Coordinates of N, CA and C in Angstrom, one line a residue:
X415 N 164.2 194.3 95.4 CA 164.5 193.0 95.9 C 164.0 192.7 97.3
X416 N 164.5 194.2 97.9 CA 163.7 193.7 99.3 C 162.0 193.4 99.8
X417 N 161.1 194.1 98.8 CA 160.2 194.0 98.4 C 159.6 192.6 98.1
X418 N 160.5 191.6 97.5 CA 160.1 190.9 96.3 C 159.9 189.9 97.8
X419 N 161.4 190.0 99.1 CA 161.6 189.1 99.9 C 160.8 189.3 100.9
X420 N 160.0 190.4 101.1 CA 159.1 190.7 101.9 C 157.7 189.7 101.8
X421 N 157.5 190.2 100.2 CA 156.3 189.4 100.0 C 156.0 187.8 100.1
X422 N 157.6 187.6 100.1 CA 157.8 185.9 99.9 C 157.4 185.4 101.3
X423 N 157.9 185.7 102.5 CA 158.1 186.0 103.9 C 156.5 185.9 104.1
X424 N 156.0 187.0 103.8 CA 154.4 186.9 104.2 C 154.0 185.7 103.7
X425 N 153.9 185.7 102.2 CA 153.1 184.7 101.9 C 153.6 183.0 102.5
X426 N 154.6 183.0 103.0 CA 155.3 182.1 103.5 C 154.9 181.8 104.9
X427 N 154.6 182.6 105.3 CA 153.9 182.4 107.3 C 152.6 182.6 106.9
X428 N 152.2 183.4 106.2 CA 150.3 182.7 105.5 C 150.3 180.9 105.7
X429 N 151.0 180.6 104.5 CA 150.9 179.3 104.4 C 150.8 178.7 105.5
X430 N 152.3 178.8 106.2 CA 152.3 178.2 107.7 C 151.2 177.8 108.8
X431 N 150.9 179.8 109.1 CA 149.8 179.8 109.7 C 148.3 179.4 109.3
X432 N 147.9 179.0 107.8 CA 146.5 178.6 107.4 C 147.0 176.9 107.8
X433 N 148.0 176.2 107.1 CA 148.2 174.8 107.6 C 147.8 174.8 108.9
X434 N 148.4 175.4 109.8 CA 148.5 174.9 111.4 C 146.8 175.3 111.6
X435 N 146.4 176.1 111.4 CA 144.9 176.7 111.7 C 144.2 175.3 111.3
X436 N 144.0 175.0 110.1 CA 143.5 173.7 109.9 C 143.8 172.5 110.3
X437 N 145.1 172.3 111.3 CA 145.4 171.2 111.6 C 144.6 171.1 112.9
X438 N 144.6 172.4 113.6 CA 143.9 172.9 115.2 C 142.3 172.3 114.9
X439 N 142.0 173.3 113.9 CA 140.1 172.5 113.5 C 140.0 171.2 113.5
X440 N 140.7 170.8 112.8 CA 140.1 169.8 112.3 C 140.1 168.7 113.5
X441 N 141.7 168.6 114.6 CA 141.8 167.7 115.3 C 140.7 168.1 116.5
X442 N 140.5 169.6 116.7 CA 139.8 170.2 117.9 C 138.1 169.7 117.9
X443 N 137.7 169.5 116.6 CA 136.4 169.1 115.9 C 136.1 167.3 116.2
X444 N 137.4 166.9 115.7 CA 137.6 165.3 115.5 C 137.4 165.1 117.4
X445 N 137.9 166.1 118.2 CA 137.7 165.2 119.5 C 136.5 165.9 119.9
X446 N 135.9 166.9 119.6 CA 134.6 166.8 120.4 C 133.8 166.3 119.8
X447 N 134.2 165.6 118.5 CA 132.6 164.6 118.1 C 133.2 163.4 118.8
X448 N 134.4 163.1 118.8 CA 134.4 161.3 119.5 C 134.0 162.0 120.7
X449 N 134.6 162.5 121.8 CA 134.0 162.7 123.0 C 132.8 163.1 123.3
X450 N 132.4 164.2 122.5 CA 131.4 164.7 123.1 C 129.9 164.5 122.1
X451 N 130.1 163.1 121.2 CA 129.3 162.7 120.1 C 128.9 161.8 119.9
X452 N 130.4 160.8 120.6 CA 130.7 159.6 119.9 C 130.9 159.1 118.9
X453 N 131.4 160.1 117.9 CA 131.5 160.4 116.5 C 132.6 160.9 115.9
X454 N 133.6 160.5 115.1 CA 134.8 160.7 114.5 C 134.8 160.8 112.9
X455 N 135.3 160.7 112.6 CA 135.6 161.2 111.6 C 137.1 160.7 110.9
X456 N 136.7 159.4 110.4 CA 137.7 158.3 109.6 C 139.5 159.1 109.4
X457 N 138.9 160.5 108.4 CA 139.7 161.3 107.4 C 140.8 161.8 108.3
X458 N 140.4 162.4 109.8 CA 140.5 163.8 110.2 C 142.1 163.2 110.9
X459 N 142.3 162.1 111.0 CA 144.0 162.3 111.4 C 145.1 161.9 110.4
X460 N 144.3 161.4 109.4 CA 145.5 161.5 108.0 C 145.4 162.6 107.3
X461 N 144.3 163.9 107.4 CA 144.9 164.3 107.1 C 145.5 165.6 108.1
X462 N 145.0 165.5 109.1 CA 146.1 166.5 110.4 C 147.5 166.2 110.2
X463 N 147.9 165.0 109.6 CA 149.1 164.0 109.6 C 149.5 165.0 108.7
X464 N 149.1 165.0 107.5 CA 150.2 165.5 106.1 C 149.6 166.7 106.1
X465 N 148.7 168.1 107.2 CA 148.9 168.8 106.6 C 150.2 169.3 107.9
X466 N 150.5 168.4 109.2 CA 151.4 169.1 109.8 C 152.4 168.7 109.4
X467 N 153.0 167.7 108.2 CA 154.1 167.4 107.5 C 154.3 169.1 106.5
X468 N 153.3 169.6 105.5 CA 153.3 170.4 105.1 C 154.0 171.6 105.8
X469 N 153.2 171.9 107.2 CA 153.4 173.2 107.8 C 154.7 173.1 108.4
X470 N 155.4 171.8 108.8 CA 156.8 171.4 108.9 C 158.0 172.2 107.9
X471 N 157.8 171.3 107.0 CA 158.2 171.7 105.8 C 158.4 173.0 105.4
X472 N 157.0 173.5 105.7 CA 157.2 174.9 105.2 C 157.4 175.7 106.0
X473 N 157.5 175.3 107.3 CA 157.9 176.5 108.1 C 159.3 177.1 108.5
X474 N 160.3 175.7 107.6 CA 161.7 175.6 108.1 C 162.7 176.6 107.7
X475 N 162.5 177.2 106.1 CA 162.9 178.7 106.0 C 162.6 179.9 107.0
X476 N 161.4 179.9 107.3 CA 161.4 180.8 108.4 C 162.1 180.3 109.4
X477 N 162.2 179.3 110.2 CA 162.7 179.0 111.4 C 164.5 179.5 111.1
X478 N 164.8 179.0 109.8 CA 165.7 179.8 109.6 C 166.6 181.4 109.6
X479 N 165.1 181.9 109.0 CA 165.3 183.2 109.5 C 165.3 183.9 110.9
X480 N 164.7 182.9 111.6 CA 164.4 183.8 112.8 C 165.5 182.8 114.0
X481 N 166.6 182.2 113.1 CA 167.7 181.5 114.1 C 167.0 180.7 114.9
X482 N 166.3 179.8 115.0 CA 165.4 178.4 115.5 C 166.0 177.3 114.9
X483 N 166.8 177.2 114.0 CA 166.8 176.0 113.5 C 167.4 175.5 114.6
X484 N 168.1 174.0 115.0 CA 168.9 173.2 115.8 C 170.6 173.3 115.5
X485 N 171.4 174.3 116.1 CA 172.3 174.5 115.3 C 173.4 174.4 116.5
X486 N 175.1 173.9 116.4 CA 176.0 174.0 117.7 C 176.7 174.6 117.4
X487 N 176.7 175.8 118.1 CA 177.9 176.8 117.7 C 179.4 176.6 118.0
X488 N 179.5 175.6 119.0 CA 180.5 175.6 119.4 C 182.3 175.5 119.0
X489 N 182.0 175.0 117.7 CA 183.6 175.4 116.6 C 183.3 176.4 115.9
X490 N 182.3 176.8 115.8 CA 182.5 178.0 114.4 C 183.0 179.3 116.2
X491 N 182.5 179.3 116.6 CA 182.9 180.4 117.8 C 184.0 180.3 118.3
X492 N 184.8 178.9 118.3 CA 186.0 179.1 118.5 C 187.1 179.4 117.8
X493 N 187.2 179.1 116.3 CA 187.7 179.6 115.4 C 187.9 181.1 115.0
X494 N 189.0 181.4 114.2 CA 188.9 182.8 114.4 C 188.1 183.7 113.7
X495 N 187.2 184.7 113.6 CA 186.5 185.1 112.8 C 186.2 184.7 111.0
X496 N 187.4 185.2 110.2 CA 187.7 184.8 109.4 C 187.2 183.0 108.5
X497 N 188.1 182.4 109.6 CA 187.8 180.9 109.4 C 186.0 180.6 110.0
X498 N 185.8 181.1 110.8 CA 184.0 180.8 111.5 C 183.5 181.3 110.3
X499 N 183.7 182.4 109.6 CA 182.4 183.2 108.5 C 183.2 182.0 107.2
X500 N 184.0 181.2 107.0 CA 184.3 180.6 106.1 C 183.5 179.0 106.3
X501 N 183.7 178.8 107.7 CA 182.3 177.7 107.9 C 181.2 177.8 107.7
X502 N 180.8 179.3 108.5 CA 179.0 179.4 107.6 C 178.8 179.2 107.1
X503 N 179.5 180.1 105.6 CA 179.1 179.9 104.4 C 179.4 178.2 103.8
X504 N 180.3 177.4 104.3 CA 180.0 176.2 104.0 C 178.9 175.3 104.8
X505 N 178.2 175.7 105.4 CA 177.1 175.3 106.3 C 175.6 176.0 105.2
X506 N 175.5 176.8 104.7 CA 175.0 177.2 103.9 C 175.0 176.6 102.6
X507 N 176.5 176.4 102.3 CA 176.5 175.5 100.8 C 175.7 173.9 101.3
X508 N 176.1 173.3 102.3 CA 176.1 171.9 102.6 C 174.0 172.0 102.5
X509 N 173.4 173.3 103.6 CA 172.4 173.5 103.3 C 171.4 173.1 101.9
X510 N 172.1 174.3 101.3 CA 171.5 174.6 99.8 C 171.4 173.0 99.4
X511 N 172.5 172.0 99.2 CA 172.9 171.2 98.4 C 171.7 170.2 99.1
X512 N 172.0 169.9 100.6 CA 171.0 169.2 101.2 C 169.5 169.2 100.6
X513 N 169.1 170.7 101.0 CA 168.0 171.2 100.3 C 167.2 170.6 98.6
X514 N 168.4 171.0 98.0 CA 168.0 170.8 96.5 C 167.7 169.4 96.4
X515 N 168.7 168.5 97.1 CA 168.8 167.1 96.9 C 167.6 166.1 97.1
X516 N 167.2 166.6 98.4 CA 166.1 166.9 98.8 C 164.4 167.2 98.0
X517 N 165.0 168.3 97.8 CA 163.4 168.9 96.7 C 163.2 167.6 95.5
X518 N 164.6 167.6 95.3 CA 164.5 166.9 93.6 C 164.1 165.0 94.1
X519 N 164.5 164.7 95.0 CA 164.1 163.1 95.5 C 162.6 163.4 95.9
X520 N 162.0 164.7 96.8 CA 160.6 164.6 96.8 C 159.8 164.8 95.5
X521 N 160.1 165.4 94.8 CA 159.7 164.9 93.2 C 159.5 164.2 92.6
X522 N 160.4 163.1 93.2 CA 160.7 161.9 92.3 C 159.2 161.3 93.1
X523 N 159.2 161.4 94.5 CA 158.3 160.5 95.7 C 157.1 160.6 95.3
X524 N 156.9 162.1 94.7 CA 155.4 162.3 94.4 C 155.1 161.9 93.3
X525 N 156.0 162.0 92.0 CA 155.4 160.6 90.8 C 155.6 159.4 91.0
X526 N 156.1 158.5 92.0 CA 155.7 157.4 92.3 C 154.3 157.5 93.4
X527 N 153.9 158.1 93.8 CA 153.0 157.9 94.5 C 151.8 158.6 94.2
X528 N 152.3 159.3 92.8 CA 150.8 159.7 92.1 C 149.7 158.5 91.6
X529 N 150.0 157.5 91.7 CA 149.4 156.6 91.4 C 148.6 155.7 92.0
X530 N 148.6 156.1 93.5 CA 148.4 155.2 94.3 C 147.7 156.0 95.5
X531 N 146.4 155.6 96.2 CA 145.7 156.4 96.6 C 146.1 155.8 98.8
X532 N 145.3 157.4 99.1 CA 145.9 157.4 100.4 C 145.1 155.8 101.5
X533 N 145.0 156.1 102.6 CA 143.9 154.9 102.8 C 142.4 155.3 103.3
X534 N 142.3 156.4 103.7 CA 141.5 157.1 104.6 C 140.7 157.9 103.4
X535 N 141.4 159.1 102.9 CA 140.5 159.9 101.8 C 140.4 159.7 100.6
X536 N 141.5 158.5 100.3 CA 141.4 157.9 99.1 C 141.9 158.8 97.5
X537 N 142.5 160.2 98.0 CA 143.4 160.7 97.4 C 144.4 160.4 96.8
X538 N 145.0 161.0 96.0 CA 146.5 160.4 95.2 C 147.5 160.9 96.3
X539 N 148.4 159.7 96.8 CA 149.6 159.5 98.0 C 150.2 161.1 96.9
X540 N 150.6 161.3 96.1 CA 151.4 162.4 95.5 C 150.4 163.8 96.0
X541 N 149.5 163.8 96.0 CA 149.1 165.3 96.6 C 149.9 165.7 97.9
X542 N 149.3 164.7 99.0 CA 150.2 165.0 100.3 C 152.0 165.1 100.2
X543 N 152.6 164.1 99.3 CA 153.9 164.3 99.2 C 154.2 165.3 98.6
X544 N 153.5 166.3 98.4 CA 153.9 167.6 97.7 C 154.6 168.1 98.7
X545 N 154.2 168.1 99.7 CA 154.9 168.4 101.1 C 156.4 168.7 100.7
X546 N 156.9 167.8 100.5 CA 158.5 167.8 100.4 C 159.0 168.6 99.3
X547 N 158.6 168.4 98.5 CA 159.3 169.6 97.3 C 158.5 171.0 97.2
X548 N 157.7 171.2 97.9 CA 157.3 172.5 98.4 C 157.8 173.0 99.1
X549 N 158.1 172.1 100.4 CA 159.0 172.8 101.8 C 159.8 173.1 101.1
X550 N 160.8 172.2 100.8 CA 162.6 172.5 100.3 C 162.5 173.8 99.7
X551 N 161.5 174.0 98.6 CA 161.5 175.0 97.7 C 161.6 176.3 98.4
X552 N 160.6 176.7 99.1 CA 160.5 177.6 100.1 C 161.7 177.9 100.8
X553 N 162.3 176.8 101.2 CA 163.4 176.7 102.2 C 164.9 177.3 101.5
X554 N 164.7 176.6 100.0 CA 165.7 177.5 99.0 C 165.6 178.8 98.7
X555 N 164.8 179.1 98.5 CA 163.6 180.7 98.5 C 164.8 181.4 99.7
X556 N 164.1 180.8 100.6 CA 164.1 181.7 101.9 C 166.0 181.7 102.5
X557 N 166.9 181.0 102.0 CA 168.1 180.4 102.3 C 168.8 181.8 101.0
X558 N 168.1 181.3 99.7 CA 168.8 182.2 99.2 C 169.1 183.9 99.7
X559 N 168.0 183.9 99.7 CA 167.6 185.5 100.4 C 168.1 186.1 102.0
X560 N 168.3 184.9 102.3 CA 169.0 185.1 103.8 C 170.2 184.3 104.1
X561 N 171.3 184.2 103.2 CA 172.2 183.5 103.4 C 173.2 184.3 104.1
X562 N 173.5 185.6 103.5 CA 174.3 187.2 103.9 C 174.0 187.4 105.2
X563 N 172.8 187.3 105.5 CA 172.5 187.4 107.1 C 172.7 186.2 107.8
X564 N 172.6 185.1 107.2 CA 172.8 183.9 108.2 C 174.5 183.8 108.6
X565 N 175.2 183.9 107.8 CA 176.2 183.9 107.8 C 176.8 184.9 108.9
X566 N 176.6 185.9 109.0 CA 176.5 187.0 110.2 C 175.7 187.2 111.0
X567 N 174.8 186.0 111.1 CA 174.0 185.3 112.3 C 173.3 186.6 112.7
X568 N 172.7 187.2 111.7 CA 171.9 188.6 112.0 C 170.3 188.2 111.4
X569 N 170.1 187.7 112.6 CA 168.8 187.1 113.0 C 167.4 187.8 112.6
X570 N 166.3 187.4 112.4 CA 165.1 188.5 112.4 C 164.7 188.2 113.9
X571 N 164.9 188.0 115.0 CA 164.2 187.9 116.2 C 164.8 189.2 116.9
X572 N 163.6 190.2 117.2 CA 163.6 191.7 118.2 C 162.9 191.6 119.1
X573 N 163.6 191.1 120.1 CA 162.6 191.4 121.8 C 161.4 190.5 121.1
X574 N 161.5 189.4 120.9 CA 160.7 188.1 120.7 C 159.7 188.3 119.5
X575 N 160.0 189.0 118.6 CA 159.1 189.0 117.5 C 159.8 189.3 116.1
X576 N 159.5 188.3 115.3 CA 160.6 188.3 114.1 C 159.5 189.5 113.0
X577 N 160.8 190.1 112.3 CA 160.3 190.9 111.2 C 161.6 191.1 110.2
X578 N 160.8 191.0 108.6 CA 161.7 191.5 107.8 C 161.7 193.3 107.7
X579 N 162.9 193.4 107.7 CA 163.4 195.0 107.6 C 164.0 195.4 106.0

């Protein structure tokens, strides 16, 4: 199993990091032709737009893992152990549920908007909305697998560099 969550984890910050790489080119490209060309490139900020919606999306299970998300500790810490690990895990459920609720409305977004093309590359609006029920999915992925540890706020961050063990 740990295996299985290893490989997910990789292939999971692949994604991340190929999104972001392509979002770097393409905007890094887009300004030295306008600047240094006088030449742009119609496409290159819709789609910098939805692939950093993507890399958003998918990066938020990891952010998870590595305790980044936006989170206020300040009642679960004051509570007594017991009752704090009994909030997690409802902070987890509220999660999950969020999550799913989530995936399954970006599903719905992407067959409405399979039909209808972007304005710039003239794509189906549902390719880029994939975004959303991809993240979540990942995010469920990665929530399932690290809920035991979230819960015991047993972080992947070691002296500033996350790793699964």
């Amino acid at each position: 199993m740990r295996a299985l969550e290893s490989w997910i984890v990789a292939l999971n910050r692949a994604l991340v990091a190929i999104v972001l790489a392509m979002v770097f080119a393409i905007v890094f490209i887009n300004v030295v032709g306008r600047y240094g060309f006088n030449m742009s490139f119609a496409w290159a900020e819709e789609v910098a737009r939805h692939l950093m919606i993507l890399g958003a999306f998918s990066g938020a299970g990891l952010a998870l893992r590595e305790g980044r998300l936006v989170a206020i500790d300040t009642l679960p810490i004051m509570l007594p152990r017991r009752y704090e690990l009994a909030l997690r895990w409802a902070i987890v459920a509220v999660m999950f549920i969020f999550m799913g609720v989530m995936g399954w409305l970006g599903i719905r977004f992407v067959e409405f908007g399979w039909d209808k093309e972007t304005m710039s590359t003239g794509i189906s609006r549902g390719i880029p909305y994939l975004a959303i029920p991809i993240g979540c999915a990942l995010f469920l992925v990665q929530l399932a697998f690290f809920a035991k540890r979230f819960v015991a706020q047993d972080f992947e961050i070691q002296a500033g560099v996350a790793s699964v063990e």
